[in-house]
mmCIF file of C-alpha atoms in Angstrom:
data_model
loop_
_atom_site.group_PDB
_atom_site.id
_atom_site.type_symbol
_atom_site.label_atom_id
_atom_site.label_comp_id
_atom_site.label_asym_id
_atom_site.label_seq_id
_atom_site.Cartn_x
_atom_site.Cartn_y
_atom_site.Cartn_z
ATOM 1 C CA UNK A 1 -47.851 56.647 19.034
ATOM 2 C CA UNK A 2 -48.910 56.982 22.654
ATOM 3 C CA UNK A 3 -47.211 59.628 24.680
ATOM 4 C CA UNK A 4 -45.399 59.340 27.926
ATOM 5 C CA UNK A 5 -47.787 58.148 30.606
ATOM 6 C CA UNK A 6 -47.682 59.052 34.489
ATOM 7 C CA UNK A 7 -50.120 57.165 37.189
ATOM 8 C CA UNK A 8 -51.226 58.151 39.735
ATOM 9 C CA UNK A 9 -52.035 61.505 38.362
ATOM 10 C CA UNK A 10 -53.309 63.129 42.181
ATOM 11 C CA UNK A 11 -52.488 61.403 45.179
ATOM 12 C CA UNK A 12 -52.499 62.922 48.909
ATOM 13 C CA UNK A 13 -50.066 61.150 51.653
ATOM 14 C CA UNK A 14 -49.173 62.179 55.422
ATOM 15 C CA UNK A 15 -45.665 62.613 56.524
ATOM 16 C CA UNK A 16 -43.606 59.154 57.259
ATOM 17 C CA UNK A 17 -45.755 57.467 54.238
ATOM 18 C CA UNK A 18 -43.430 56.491 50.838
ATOM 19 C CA UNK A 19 -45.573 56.287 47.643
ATOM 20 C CA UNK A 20 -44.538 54.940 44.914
ATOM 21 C CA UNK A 21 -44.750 56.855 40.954
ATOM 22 C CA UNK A 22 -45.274 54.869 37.544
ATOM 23 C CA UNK A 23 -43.745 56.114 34.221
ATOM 24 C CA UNK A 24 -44.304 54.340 30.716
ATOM 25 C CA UNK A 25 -42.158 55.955 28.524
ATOM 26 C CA UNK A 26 -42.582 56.207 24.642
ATOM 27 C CA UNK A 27 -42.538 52.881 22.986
ATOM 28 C CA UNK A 28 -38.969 52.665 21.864
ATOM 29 C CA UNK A 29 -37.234 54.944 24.474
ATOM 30 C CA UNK A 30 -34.864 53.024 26.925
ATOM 31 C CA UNK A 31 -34.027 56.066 28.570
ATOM 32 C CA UNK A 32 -36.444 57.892 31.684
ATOM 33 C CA UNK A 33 -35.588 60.632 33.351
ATOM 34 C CA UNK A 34 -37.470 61.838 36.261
ATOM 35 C CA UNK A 35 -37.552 65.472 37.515
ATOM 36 C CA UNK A 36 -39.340 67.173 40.903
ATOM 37 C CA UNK A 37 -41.257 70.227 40.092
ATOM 38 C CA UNK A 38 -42.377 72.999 42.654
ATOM 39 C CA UNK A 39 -42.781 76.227 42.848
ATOM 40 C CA UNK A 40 -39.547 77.547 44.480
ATOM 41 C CA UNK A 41 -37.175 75.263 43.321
ATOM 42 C CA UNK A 42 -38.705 74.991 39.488
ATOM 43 C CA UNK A 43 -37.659 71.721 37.768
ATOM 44 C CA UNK A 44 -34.764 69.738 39.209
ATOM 45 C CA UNK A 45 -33.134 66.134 38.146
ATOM 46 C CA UNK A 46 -34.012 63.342 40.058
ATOM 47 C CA UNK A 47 -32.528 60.630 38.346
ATOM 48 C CA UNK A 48 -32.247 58.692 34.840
ATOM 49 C CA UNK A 49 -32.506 55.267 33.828
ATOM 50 C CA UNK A 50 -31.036 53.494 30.705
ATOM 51 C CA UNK A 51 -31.658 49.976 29.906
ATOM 52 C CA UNK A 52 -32.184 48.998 33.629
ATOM 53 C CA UNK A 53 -28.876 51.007 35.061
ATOM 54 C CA UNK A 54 -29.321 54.361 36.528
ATOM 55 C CA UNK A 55 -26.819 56.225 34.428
ATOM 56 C CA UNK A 56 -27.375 59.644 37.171
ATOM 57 C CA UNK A 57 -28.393 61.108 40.098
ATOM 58 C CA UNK A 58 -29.315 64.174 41.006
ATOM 59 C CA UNK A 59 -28.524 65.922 44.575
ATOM 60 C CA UNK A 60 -31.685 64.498 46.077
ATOM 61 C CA UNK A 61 -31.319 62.128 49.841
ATOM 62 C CA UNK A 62 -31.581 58.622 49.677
ATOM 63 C CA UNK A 63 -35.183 58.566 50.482
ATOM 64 C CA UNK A 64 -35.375 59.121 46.761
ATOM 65 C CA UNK A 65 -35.409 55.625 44.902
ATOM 66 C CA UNK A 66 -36.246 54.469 41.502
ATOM 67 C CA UNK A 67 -35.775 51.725 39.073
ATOM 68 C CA UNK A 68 -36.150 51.001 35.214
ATOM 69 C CA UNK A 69 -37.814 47.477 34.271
ATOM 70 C CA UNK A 70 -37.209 45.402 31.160
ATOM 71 C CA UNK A 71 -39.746 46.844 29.126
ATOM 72 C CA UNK A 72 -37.950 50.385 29.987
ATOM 73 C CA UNK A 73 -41.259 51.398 32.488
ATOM 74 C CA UNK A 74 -39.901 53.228 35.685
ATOM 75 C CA UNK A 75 -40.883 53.630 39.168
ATOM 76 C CA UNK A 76 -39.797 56.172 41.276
ATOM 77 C CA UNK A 77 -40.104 55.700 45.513
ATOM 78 C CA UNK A 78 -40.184 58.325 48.108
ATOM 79 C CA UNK A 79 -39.944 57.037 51.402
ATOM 80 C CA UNK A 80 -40.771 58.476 55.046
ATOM 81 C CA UNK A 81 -42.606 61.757 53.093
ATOM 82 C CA UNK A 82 -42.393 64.826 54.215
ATOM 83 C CA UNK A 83 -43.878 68.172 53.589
ATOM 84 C CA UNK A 84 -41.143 69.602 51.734
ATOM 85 C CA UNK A 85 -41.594 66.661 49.050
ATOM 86 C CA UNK A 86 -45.389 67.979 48.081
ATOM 87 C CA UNK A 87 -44.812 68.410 44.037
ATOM 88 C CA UNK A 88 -45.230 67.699 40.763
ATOM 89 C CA UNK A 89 -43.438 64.515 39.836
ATOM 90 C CA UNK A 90 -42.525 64.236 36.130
ATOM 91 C CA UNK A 91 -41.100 61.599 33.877
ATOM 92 C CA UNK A 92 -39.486 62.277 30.476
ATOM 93 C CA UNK A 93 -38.783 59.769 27.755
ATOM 94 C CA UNK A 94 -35.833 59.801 25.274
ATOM 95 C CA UNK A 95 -35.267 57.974 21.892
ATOM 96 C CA UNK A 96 -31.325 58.948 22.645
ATOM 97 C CA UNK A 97 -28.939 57.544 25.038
ATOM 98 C CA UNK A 98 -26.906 60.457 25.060
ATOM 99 C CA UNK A 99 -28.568 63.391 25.628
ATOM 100 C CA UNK A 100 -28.697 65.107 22.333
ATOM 101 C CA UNK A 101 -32.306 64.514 21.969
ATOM 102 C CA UNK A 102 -35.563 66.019 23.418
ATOM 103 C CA UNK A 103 -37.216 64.508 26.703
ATOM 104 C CA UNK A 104 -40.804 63.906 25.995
ATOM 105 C CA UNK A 105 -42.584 64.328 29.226
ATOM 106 C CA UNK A 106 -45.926 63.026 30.755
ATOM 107 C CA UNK A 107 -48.182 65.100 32.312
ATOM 108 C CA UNK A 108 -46.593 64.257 36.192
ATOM 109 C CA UNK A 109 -48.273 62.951 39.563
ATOM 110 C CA UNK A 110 -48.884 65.696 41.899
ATOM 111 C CA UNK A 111 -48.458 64.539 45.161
ATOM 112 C CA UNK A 112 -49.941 66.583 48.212
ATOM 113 C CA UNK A 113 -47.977 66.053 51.531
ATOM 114 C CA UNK A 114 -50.339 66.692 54.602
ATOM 115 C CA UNK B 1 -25.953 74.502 34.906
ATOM 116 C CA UNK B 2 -27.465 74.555 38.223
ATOM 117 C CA UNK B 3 -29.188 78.382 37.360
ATOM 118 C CA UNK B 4 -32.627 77.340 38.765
ATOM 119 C CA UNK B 5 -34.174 80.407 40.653
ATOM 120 C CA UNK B 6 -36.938 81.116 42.886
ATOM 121 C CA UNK B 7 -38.514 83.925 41.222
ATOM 122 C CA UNK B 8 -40.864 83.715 37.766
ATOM 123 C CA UNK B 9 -40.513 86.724 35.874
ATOM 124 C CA UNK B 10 -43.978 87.689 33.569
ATOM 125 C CA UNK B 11 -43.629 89.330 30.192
ATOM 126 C CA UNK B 12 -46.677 90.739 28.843
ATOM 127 C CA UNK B 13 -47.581 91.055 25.060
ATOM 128 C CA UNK B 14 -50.123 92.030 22.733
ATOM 129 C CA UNK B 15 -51.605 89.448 20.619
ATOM 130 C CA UNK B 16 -49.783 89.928 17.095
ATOM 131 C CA UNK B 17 -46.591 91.487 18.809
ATOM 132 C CA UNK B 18 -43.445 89.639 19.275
ATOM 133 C CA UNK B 19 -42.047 87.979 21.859
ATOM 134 C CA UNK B 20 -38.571 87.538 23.346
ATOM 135 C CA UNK B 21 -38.189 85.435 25.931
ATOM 136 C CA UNK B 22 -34.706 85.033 27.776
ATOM 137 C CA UNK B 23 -32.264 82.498 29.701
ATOM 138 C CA UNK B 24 -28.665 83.147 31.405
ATOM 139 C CA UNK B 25 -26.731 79.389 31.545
ATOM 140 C CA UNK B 26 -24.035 79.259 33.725
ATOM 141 C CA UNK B 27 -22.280 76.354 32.624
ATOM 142 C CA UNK B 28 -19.839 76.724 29.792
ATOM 143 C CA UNK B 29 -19.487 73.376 28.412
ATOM 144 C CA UNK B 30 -23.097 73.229 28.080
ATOM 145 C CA UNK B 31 -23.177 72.334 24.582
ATOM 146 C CA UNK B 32 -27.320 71.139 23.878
ATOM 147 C CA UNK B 33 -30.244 73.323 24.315
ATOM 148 C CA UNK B 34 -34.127 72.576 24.288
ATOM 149 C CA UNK B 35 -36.984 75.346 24.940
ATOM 150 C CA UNK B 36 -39.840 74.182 26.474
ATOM 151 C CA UNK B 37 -43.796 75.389 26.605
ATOM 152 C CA UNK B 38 -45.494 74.194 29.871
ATOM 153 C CA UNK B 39 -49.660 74.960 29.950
ATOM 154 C CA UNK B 40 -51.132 74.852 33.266
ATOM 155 C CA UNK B 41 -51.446 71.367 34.704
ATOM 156 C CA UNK B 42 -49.091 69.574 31.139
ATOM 157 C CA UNK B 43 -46.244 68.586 31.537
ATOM 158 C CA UNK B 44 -43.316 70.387 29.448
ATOM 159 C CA UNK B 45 -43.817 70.466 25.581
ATOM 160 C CA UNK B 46 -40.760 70.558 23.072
ATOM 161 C CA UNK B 47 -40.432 73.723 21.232
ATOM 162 C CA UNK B 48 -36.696 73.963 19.697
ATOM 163 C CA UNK B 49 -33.508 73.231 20.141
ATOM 164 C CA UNK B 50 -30.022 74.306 19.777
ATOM 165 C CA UNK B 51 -26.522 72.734 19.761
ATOM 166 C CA UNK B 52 -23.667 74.791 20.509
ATOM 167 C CA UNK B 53 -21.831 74.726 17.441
ATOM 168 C CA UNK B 54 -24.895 76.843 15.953
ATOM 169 C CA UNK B 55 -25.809 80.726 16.973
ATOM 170 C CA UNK B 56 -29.542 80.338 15.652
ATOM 171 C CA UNK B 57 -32.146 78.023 14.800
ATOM 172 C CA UNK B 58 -35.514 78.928 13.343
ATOM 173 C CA UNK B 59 -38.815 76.964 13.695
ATOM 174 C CA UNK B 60 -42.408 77.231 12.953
ATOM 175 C CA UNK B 61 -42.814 81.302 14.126
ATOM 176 C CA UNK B 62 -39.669 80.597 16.667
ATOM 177 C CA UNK B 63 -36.635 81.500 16.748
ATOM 178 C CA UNK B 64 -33.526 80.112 19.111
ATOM 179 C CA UNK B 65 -30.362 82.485 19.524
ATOM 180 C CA UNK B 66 -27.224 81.097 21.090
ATOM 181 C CA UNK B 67 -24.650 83.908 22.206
ATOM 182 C CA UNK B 68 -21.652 81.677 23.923
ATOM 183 C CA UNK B 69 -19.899 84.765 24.972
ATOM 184 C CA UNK B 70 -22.268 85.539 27.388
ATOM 185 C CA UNK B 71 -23.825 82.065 28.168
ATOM 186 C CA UNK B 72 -27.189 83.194 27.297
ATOM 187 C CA UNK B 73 -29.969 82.081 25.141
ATOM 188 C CA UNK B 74 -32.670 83.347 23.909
ATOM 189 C CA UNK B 75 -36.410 82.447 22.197
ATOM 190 C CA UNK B 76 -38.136 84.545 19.735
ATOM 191 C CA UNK B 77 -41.833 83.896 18.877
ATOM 192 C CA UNK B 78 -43.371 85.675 16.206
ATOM 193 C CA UNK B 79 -47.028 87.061 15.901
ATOM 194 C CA UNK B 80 -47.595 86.033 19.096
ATOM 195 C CA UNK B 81 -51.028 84.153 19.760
ATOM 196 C CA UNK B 82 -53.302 83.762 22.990
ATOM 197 C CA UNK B 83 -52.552 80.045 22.643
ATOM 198 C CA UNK B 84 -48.926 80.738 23.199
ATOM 199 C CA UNK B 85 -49.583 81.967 26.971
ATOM 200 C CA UNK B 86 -47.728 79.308 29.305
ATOM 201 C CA UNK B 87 -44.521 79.451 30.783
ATOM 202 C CA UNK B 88 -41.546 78.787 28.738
ATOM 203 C CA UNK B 89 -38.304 77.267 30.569
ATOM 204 C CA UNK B 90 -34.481 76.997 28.896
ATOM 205 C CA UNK B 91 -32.997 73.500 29.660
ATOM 206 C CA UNK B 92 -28.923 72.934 28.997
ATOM 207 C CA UNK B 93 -27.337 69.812 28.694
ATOM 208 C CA UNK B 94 -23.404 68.685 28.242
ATOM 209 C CA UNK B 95 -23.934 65.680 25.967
ATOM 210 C CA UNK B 96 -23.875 64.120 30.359
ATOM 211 C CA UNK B 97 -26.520 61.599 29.031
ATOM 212 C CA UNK B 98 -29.959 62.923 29.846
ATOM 213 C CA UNK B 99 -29.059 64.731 32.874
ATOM 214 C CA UNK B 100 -30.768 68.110 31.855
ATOM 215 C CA UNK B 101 -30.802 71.458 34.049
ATOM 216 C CA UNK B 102 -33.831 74.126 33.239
ATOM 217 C CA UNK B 103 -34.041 77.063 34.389
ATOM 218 C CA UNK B 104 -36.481 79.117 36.196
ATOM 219 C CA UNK B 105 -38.807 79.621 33.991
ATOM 220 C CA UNK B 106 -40.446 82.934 32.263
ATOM 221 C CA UNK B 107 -44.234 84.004 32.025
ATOM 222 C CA UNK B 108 -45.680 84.419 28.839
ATOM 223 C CA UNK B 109 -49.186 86.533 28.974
ATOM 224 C CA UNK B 110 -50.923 86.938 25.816
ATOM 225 C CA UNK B 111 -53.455 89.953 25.620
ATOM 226 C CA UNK B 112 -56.121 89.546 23.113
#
């Protein structure tokens, strides 16, 4: 079974650009959770999906966007970048809807801020 | 839950020895548990996990302690191996769907 997939894997923006993340979860998971890694601040929530509905948020500003499509893939948007957002970007994939299972996670998008 | 911090402390061990590894939670109702391995440039691997109506849960050469008293949890690998150098983080849950807070993260170097 393929593993949790993340594309882009590198990707350098300036400040003010948005990008946008891809996640293909696990084939069978309906839920994706997305997390922001960096050095300081370690690995923080972002947000979850679940079956198209974003289920929660984590304490992130609104320039912070994603969505879940029918076939459970995810995007995540970050609009009007700035340097502070420079990370590593990482989706997990659950076969449980209620958190009592692991997150399988892809191997992230690093995105550079410059 | 929120216990993220912004320092990574480093444990050192001797290839063979064992290895402790430790995480303070600060949410009580925290009631799932996962450790997780992350190599340089992977993204987090499952290791073990713990619910919080159990005090320990043994693996493959891991072991997960639970002391709810003190909110604190702790992993045990045994004969530790080079291959086992990464950095290993704690991640708590409260059954709040797959909302799941980690913390900071611990160093595990391996000397051969």
């Amino acid at each position: 079974k393929a593993g949790v997939t993340q594309t882009p894997r590198y990707l350098i923006k300036t400040r003010g650009q948005q990008v946008t993340l891809s996640c293909s979860p696990i084939s069978g998971h309906r839920s994706v959770s997305w997390y922001q890694q960096t050095p300081g601040q370690g690995l923080q929530f972002l947000f979850e999906y679940f079956s198209e509905t974003q289920r929660n948020k984590g304490n992130f500003p609104g320039r912070f966007s994603g969505r879940q499509f029918s076939n459970s893939r995810s995007e995540m948007n970050v609009s009007t970048l700035e340097l502070g957002d420079s990370a590593l970007y990482l989706c997990a994939s659950s076969p449980s809807s209620r958190g009592t299972g692991e997150l399988f996670f892809g191997e992230g998008s690093r995105l550079t801020v410059l | 839950g929120e216990s993220v911090g912004l320092h990574l402390p480093t444990l050192s061990v001797q290839e063979g020895d064992n290895s402790i590894i430790n995480c303070a939670y600060s949410n009580s109702a925290s009631d799932y548990f996962i450790w997780y391995k992350q190599e340089s440039g992977k993204g987090p691997q499952f290791i073990i996990d713990i619910r919080s109506n159990m005090d320990k849960r043994q693996g493959q050469r891991v072991t997960v302690l639970l002391n709810k008293t003190v909110k604190h949890l702790s992993l045990q690998i045994a004969a530790t191996q080079p291959g086992d150098s990464a950095v290993y983080f704690c991640a708590e849950n409260t059954y709040n769907f797959n909302k799941f807070y980690f913390g900071s993260g611990t160093k595990l170097n391996v000397k051969p």
